[in-house]
Coordinates of C-alpha atoms in Angstrom, one line a residue:
M30 CA 26.8 -34.2 25.6
S31 CA 24.7 -31.1 25.7
P32 CA 26.2 -27.7 25.0
I33 CA 25.7 -26.7 28.6
E34 CA 27.6 -29.7 29.8
G35 CA 30.2 -29.1 27.3
A36 CA 30.6 -25.3 28.2
T37 CA 31.6 -26.4 32.0
V38 CA 34.3 -28.6 30.8
L39 CA 37.6 -27.0 31.2
M40 CA 41.1 -27.8 29.7
P41 CA 43.4 -29.8 31.7
N42 CA 45.5 -27.9 34.1
S43 CA 44.0 -24.7 33.1
G44 CA 41.2 -22.4 33.8
I45 CA 40.4 -21.9 30.0
I46 CA 36.6 -22.8 29.0
S47 CA 36.4 -25.8 26.4
I48 CA 35.7 -24.6 22.7
N49 CA 32.3 -26.3 23.4
F50 CA 31.3 -23.1 25.3
F51 CA 30.7 -21.5 22.0
R52 CA 28.1 -23.7 21.2
L53 CA 25.8 -21.7 23.5
F54 CA 25.9 -19.0 20.9
R55 CA 23.3 -21.3 19.2
V56 CA 20.5 -19.8 20.6
M57 CA 21.3 -16.8 18.8
R58 CA 19.4 -18.7 16.0
L59 CA 16.3 -17.4 17.9
V60 CA 16.7 -14.1 16.8
K61 CA 16.8 -14.9 13.3
L62 CA 13.7 -16.6 13.9
L63 CA 12.2 -13.4 15.5
S64 CA 13.2 -11.3 13.0
R65 CA 10.6 -12.7 10.3
G66 CA 7.8 -10.4 12.3
E67 CA 7.5 -7.0 11.4
G68 CA 7.1 -5.5 15.0
I69 CA 10.0 -7.6 16.3
R70 CA 12.2 -6.7 13.6
T71 CA 11.3 -3.1 14.2
L72 CA 12.5 -3.2 17.9
L73 CA 15.5 -5.2 17.0
W74 CA 16.3 -2.6 14.3
T75 CA 15.7 0.1 17.2
F76 CA 18.3 -1.6 19.5
I77 CA 20.5 -1.8 16.6
K78 CA 20.4 2.0 15.7
S79 CA 20.8 2.9 19.5
F80 CA 24.0 1.0 19.9
Q81 CA 25.5 3.4 17.2
A82 CA 24.8 6.5 19.8
L83 CA 25.4 4.9 22.9
P84 CA 29.2 5.1 22.6
Y85 CA 28.7 8.9 23.1
V86 CA 26.6 8.6 26.2
A87 CA 29.0 5.8 27.7
L88 CA 31.9 8.3 27.0
L89 CA 30.3 10.7 28.9
I90 CA 29.4 8.5 31.8
A91 CA 33.1 7.3 31.8
M92 CA 34.2 11.1 32.1
L93 CA 31.9 11.6 34.9
F94 CA 33.4 8.3 36.8
F95 CA 36.8 9.4 36.2
I96 CA 36.4 13.1 37.4
Y97 CA 34.5 11.8 40.8
A98 CA 36.9 8.9 41.2
V99 CA 39.9 11.4 41.1
I100 CA 38.3 13.6 43.5
G101 CA 37.1 10.8 45.9
M102 CA 40.8 9.4 46.0
Q103 CA 42.1 12.8 46.8
V104 CA 39.2 13.5 49.7
F105 CA 38.6 10.1 50.9
G106 CA 41.5 7.9 50.1
K107 CA 43.1 8.2 53.7
I108 CA 40.0 6.9 55.5
A109 CA 40.9 3.9 57.5
L110 CA 39.3 0.4 56.5
D111 CA 36.8 -0.7 58.9
P112 CA 34.9 -3.7 58.5
D113 CA 32.0 -2.4 60.8
T114 CA 31.5 0.4 58.3
E115 CA 30.7 0.9 54.5
I116 CA 34.3 1.8 54.1
H117 CA 36.2 -1.8 54.2
R118 CA 38.6 -3.4 51.9
N119 CA 36.1 -3.9 49.3
N120 CA 34.6 -0.7 49.2
N121 CA 37.0 2.5 49.5
F122 CA 38.6 5.2 47.8
Q123 CA 42.3 4.4 48.2
T124 CA 43.1 3.0 44.5
F125 CA 41.5 4.1 41.2
P126 CA 39.6 0.8 40.3
Q127 CA 38.1 0.8 44.1
A128 CA 37.0 4.3 43.7
V129 CA 35.2 3.5 40.5
L130 CA 33.7 0.7 41.9
V131 CA 32.4 2.6 44.9
L132 CA 30.8 5.4 42.5
F133 CA 29.1 2.8 40.6
R134 CA 27.5 1.0 43.6
S135 CA 26.3 4.7 44.4
A136 CA 25.1 5.0 41.0
T137 CA 22.6 1.9 41.2
G138 CA 21.5 3.3 44.5
E139 CA 22.6 0.6 46.8
A140 CA 23.3 2.2 50.3
W141 CA 24.9 5.1 48.8
Q142 CA 23.5 7.1 52.1
E143 CA 25.5 4.8 54.4
I144 CA 28.8 5.1 52.3
M145 CA 28.4 9.1 52.3
M146 CA 27.7 8.9 56.2
A147 CA 31.0 6.7 56.4
C148 CA 33.0 9.7 55.1
V149 CA 31.6 12.7 56.8
N150 CA 33.7 14.4 59.6
E151 CA 32.8 12.1 62.9
D152 CA 35.4 10.9 65.6
N153 CA 35.1 7.5 64.5
V154 CA 36.1 8.3 61.2
R155 CA 39.9 7.9 61.4
C156 CA 42.7 7.9 59.0
D157 CA 44.7 5.0 57.7
A158 CA 47.4 4.2 59.9
K159 CA 49.8 4.2 56.6
S160 CA 49.1 7.8 56.1
D161 CA 50.9 10.8 57.4
D162 CA 47.5 12.0 59.2
K163 CA 47.5 8.9 61.6
G164 CA 45.4 9.1 64.4
K165 CA 43.3 12.0 63.3
S166 CA 39.9 12.1 61.7
C167 CA 39.8 12.1 58.0
G168 CA 36.2 12.7 57.6
T169 CA 34.9 15.7 55.7
D170 CA 31.6 17.5 55.1
I171 CA 32.2 17.5 51.5
A172 CA 30.9 14.0 51.4
I173 CA 27.3 15.2 51.6
P174 CA 27.6 17.5 48.2
Y175 CA 29.8 15.0 46.8
F176 CA 27.5 12.0 46.6
I177 CA 24.2 13.8 46.3
S178 CA 25.3 15.4 43.3
F179 CA 27.1 12.3 41.7
Y180 CA 23.8 10.4 42.4
I181 CA 21.6 13.1 40.8
L182 CA 23.8 13.6 37.7
C183 CA 24.0 9.4 37.5
S184 CA 20.4 8.8 38.1
F185 CA 18.3 11.4 36.7
L186 CA 20.5 12.5 33.7
I187 CA 23.2 10.4 32.7
I188 CA 21.5 7.1 33.0
N189 CA 18.3 8.4 31.4
L190 CA 20.1 9.5 28.3
F191 CA 20.1 5.5 27.4
V192 CA 16.4 5.5 27.6
A193 CA 16.0 8.7 25.9
V194 CA 18.5 7.5 22.7
I195 CA 16.2 4.2 22.4
M196 CA 13.1 6.1 22.6
D197 CA 14.4 8.7 20.1
N198 CA 15.2 5.6 17.4
F199 CA 12.0 3.9 18.2
D200 CA 9.9 7.1 17.6
Y201 CA 12.1 7.7 14.3
L202 CA 11.0 4.2 13.0
T203 CA 7.4 4.4 13.9
R204 CA 6.7 7.9 13.6
D205 CA 6.1 8.3 9.7
W206 CA 6.3 5.1 7.3
S207 CA 6.4 7.7 4.5
I208 CA 10.0 8.6 5.2
L209 CA 12.4 6.7 3.8
G210 CA 15.1 5.5 6.2
P211 CA 17.8 2.8 6.5
H212 CA 15.4 0.1 7.8
H213 CA 13.6 0.2 4.5
L214 CA 16.7 -1.0 2.6
D215 CA 16.7 -4.1 5.2
E216 CA 13.2 -4.8 4.2
F217 CA 14.2 -4.8 0.4
V218 CA 17.5 -6.9 0.8
R219 CA 15.2 -9.7 2.9
L220 CA 12.4 -9.7 -0.1
W221 CA 15.1 -9.8 -2.6
S222 CA 16.6 -13.1 -1.3
E223 CA 13.3 -14.6 -1.9
Y224 CA 13.5 -14.3 -5.5
D225 CA 17.4 -14.7 -5.4
P226 CA 18.1 -17.7 -2.8
D227 CA 21.1 -18.4 -4.6
A228 CA 22.6 -14.6 -3.9
K229 CA 23.7 -14.3 -7.4
G230 CA 22.7 -10.6 -7.2
R231 CA 20.3 -11.1 -10.0
I232 CA 16.5 -11.6 -10.6
K233 CA 14.3 -11.7 -13.7
H234 CA 13.0 -8.5 -14.8
L235 CA 9.3 -10.1 -14.6
D236 CA 9.8 -10.4 -10.8
V237 CA 10.6 -7.0 -10.2
V238 CA 7.0 -5.8 -10.2
T239 CA 6.0 -8.4 -8.0
L240 CA 8.8 -7.5 -5.8
L241 CA 8.3 -3.9 -5.5
R242 CA 4.5 -4.7 -4.8
K243 CA 5.4 -6.6 -1.9
I244 CA 7.7 -3.8 -0.6
S245 CA 5.6 -1.1 1.3
P246 CA 5.9 2.6 0.3
P247 CA 7.5 4.6 0.4
L248 CA 10.2 2.3 -0.9
G249 CA 8.3 -0.3 -2.8
F250 CA 4.6 0.1 -4.4
G251 CA 2.4 -1.6 -1.9
K252 CA -0.1 -4.4 -2.3
L253 CA -2.8 -2.3 -3.2
C254 CA -1.1 -0.9 -6.3
P255 CA -2.3 -1.5 -9.7
H256 CA -0.3 -3.6 -12.0
R257 CA -0.4 -0.9 -14.6
V258 CA 0.3 1.9 -12.4
A259 CA 3.4 -0.3 -11.2
C260 CA 4.4 -0.6 -15.0
K261 CA 4.5 3.0 -15.5
R262 CA 6.6 3.6 -12.3
L263 CA 9.1 1.1 -13.6
V264 CA 9.1 3.0 -17.3
S265 CA 10.4 6.1 -15.1
M266 CA 13.3 3.9 -13.1
N267 CA 15.0 2.9 -16.7
M268 CA 17.0 0.1 -14.9
P269 CA 19.4 -1.5 -17.5
L270 CA 18.5 -5.2 -18.7
N271 CA 21.2 -7.7 -18.9
S272 CA 21.1 -10.1 -21.9
D273 CA 19.7 -12.9 -19.9
G274 CA 16.5 -11.2 -19.1
T275 CA 17.6 -10.3 -15.4
V276 CA 18.3 -7.3 -13.5
N277 CA 21.0 -6.3 -11.2
F278 CA 20.4 -5.7 -7.3
N279 CA 22.6 -2.5 -7.0
A280 CA 20.7 -1.2 -10.1
T281 CA 17.2 -1.8 -8.7
L282 CA 18.1 -0.7 -5.5
F283 CA 19.7 2.7 -6.7
A284 CA 16.8 3.2 -9.1
V285 CA 14.0 2.4 -6.6
V286 CA 15.6 4.9 -4.0
R287 CA 16.2 7.3 -6.7
T288 CA 12.4 7.3 -7.6
S289 CA 11.2 7.4 -4.1
L290 CA 13.5 10.6 -3.2
K291 CA 12.9 12.1 -6.8
I292 CA 16.8 12.5 -7.5
K293 CA 17.0 13.9 -10.9
T294 CA 13.7 12.4 -12.2
E295 CA 12.6 15.2 -14.1
G296 CA 12.9 16.2 -17.7
N297 CA 14.9 14.5 -20.3
I298 CA 16.1 10.8 -18.7
D299 CA 19.3 10.9 -20.4
E300 CA 20.6 14.4 -19.5
A301 CA 19.5 13.6 -15.8
N302 CA 21.4 10.4 -16.0
E303 CA 24.5 12.5 -17.1
E304 CA 24.1 15.2 -14.3
L305 CA 23.8 12.4 -11.7
R306 CA 26.7 10.6 -13.1
A307 CA 28.9 13.9 -12.8
I308 CA 27.5 14.6 -9.1
I309 CA 28.2 10.9 -8.2
K310 CA 32.0 11.4 -9.7
K311 CA 32.4 14.6 -7.8
I312 CA 31.6 13.3 -4.5
W313 CA 32.7 9.7 -4.7
K314 CA 35.7 10.0 -6.7
R315 CA 36.8 6.4 -6.2
T316 CA 33.4 4.9 -7.6
N317 CA 34.2 1.9 -9.9
P318 CA 33.3 2.9 -13.4
K319 CA 31.6 -0.6 -14.0
L320 CA 29.6 0.1 -11.0
L321 CA 28.5 3.5 -12.0
D322 CA 27.4 2.2 -15.2
Q323 CA 25.4 -0.2 -13.4
V324 CA 23.4 2.1 -11.4
V325 CA 23.2 5.0 -14.1
P326 CA 23.8 3.6 -17.5
P327 CA 25.2 6.2 -19.8
A328 CA 23.0 7.5 -22.6
A329 CA 22.8 4.8 -25.6
D330 CA 20.1 3.8 -28.0
E331 CA 20.7 0.5 -28.6
D332 CA 20.6 -0.8 -24.9
V333 CA 17.7 -2.6 -23.5
T334 CA 16.3 -1.1 -20.4
V335 CA 13.6 -2.3 -18.1
G336 CA 11.8 1.1 -18.7
K337 CA 11.7 0.4 -22.6
F338 CA 10.4 -3.0 -22.0
Y339 CA 7.6 -1.9 -20.0
A340 CA 7.0 0.7 -22.1
T341 CA 6.2 -1.5 -24.9
F342 CA 4.1 -3.7 -22.8
L343 CA 1.9 -0.5 -21.7
I344 CA 1.7 0.4 -25.6
Q345 CA 0.6 -3.4 -26.3
D346 CA -2.0 -3.1 -23.3
Y347 CA -3.3 0.4 -24.6
F348 CA -3.7 -1.3 -27.8
R349 CA -5.6 -4.0 -26.8
R350 CA -7.9 -2.3 -24.4
F351 CA -8.8 0.4 -27.4
K352 CA -9.4 -2.8 -29.8
K353 CA -11.7 -4.3 -27.2
R354 CA -13.7 -1.1 -26.5
K355 CA -14.4 -0.6 -30.2
E356 CA -15.3 -4.0 -30.8
E357 CA -17.8 -3.7 -27.7
R358 CA -19.1 -0.4 -29.5
E359 CA -19.6 -1.9 -32.6
R360 CA -21.6 -4.7 -30.9
A361 CA -23.4 -2.4 -29.2
V362 CA -24.6 -0.7 -32.2
G363 CA -25.5 -3.8 -33.9
D364 CA -27.5 -5.0 -30.8
G365 CA -29.5 -1.5 -31.1
S366 CA -30.3 -2.4 -34.6
E367 CA -31.7 -5.7 -33.6
E368 CA -33.5 -4.1 -30.9
S369 CA -35.5 -1.8 -33.2
T370 CA -36.4 -4.4 -35.5
V371 CA -38.0 -6.5 -32.7
A372 CA -39.8 -3.3 -31.6
L373 CA -41.2 -2.8 -34.9
Q374 CA -42.2 -6.3 -35.3
A375 CA -44.0 -6.0 -32.0
G376 CA -45.7 -3.1 -32.9
L377 CA -47.1 -4.6 -36.2
R378 CA -48.2 -7.5 -34.4
T379 CA -49.9 -5.4 -31.8
L380 CA -51.7 -3.6 -34.6
H381 CA -52.6 -6.9 -36.3
E382 CA -54.3 -8.1 -33.2
A383 CA -56.2 -5.0 -32.5
G384 CA -57.5 -5.0 -36.0
P385 CA -60.9 -6.3 -35.6
E386 CA -61.7 -3.7 -32.8
L387 CA -60.4 -0.7 -34.8
R388 CA -63.0 -1.9 -37.3
R389 CA -65.7 -2.2 -35.1
A390 CA -64.8 1.4 -33.8
I391 CA -64.7 2.7 -37.2
S392 CA -67.9 1.1 -38.6
G393 CA -69.8 2.1 -35.6
N394 CA -70.9 -1.4 -34.7
L395 CA -70.0 -2.0 -31.3
E396 CA -71.8 -4.9 -30.6
D397 CA -71.3 -7.2 -33.2
D398 CA -68.4 -9.4 -33.1
D399 CA -69.0 -11.3 -36.2
F400 CA -67.1 -10.1 -39.1
D401 CA -67.8 -12.9 -41.3
D402 CA -67.7 -12.5 -45.5
G403 CA -71.6 -13.3 -45.6
P404 CA -74.3 -10.8 -45.7
D405 CA -75.4 -9.0 -42.7
I406 CA -79.0 -8.4 -41.8
L407 CA -79.1 -4.8 -40.3
P408 CA -81.7 -3.7 -37.8
M409 CA -84.4 -1.3 -38.7
H410 CA -82.8 1.6 -37.4
R411 CA -79.6 0.9 -39.3
R412 CA -81.6 0.1 -42.7
N413 CA -82.0 4.0 -43.6
H414 CA -79.7 5.9 -41.6
M415 CA -76.2 5.5 -42.2
L416 CA -73.4 7.2 -39.6
F417 CA -72.1 9.2 -42.6
G418 CA -75.1 9.5 -44.4
N419 CA -76.1 7.7 -47.6
M420 CA -73.3 5.5 -49.0
W421 CA -72.0 4.6 -52.5
G422 CA -72.0 1.2 -53.8
K423 CA -69.4 -0.3 -55.3
G424 CA -70.2 0.6 -58.7
G425 CA -70.4 4.3 -57.7
K426 CA -74.0 4.2 -57.6
Q427 CA -76.3 5.2 -54.7
S428 CA -77.8 2.7 -52.8
N429 CA -81.8 2.6 -52.7
A430 CA -82.0 -0.6 -50.8
R431 CA -84.9 -0.3 -48.2
G432 CA -86.5 -3.7 -47.9
P433 CA -85.7 -6.2 -45.2
N434 CA -84.0 -8.1 -47.4
A435 CA -81.6 -5.4 -48.6
T436 CA -77.8 -6.1 -47.8
R437 CA -74.8 -4.1 -47.6
S438 CA -71.6 -5.2 -48.6
H439 CA -68.6 -5.3 -45.9
A440 CA -65.1 -5.1 -46.9
K441 CA -63.1 -8.3 -46.1
V442 CA -60.8 -7.9 -42.9
S443 CA -58.0 -9.9 -42.7
P444 CA -54.5 -9.4 -40.7
A445 CA -53.1 -8.6 -43.9
N446 CA -55.1 -5.7 -44.9
T447 CA -55.5 -4.3 -41.2
L448 CA -53.3 -1.5 -41.9
N449 CA -54.9 -0.8 -45.5
M450 CA -58.4 -0.7 -43.7
V451 CA -57.0 2.2 -41.4
S452 CA -55.2 4.2 -44.0
P453 CA -57.8 6.6 -45.8
M454 CA -56.2 5.5 -49.3
H455 CA -57.6 2.2 -48.7
R456 CA -61.1 2.3 -47.0
P457 CA -64.1 0.2 -48.0
N458 CA -66.4 2.2 -50.5
H459 CA -69.3 2.1 -47.9
F460 CA -67.2 4.1 -45.7
V461 CA -66.8 7.0 -48.1
L462 CA -69.2 9.7 -47.9
S463 CA -71.3 10.1 -51.1
R464 CA -70.3 13.2 -53.3
D465 CA -74.0 13.6 -54.5
T466 CA -75.6 12.9 -51.2
Q467 CA -78.9 15.3 -51.0
S468 CA -79.0 14.2 -47.4
S469 CA -78.5 16.4 -44.2
E470 CA -75.0 16.4 -42.2
V471 CA -74.8 14.4 -39.4

């Protein structure tokens, strides 16, 4: 049998609905499914917060209905019931409940003008036969301002207060996410349940960073918060750490709210905790001491807290980063020395390859590419005239060779002595100017 069919089954010989009727409330599971979405969750939270303020609006409406119902009974309670008019047995002011129903119908706007005209001073509006004014006209012109004022107050003022309350709460929830509110606590509880499915009230301290990075600011850190920045904020929270490496729900929530609202977070943490403990004891005198020690731990050096744990983690992280930068710096210095050596070798190789060209430029023989060790036959214009005048021979004597068979000695050029050839200390003898030459300067 379906829940709807079971809801229609009545108890024997009674009008009481069967217990199967309560199966209809299974449809409320849809609300739990919709609450997973952020937008739907905001709307549901808006209605929940609005219901907290709606009783005051409802009380104001009840007072208005009560006043107008009493006035209506005194003014229109003697009108005779006529099925052909709007004042009949289901719509009249003879009793208080009936008067309230008439006012409720008028507030909705259903034919309130006809009800008003059925109460004005006319000949067809007679008094009830059971009243003292039997046979007289019981209508009055007060009906016009009575119904108009009631409709204006209900339709344009009181009823719109419901909409105003709902819109005010919705604007509060969506105005500025940087303002911490009760709706943020609901998000914290929902995400905490993912790490604590058994509802033990404790999670691992390593999961605290991940949890707070999932929660949007101002309560959490946000997804874009770097891991090291999150660890720094956890150091300032200083939540007590249990012996099994877990943190409590109350301590975590209190530390997060305290850090977000900056409640006694400046200065020495131990002194701030003592001041906060004194304030809590003064305002909430019945606070359980165990709960107070859990959310605001007393000063004790031997206690291990989440702040001390992550402070150690940050110190280790800074040391690793410093060591890594030092190794990279040393490696960069070593790479620079190797680059200098390679550059020097490349320069020597270039000079080695340019040795023949340098020798040709210095010797003045720009046309001869053959630098063998054998004798070289000089042209006629080079036999008696040298670029630098008369040269000295190997033994220091002046060369007097003039014939065609005369040869001149060349310095042996090799890659090994290329630099020596360029250096003035190692020039060949025939490149040195004669000290005793009597020839004219070039």
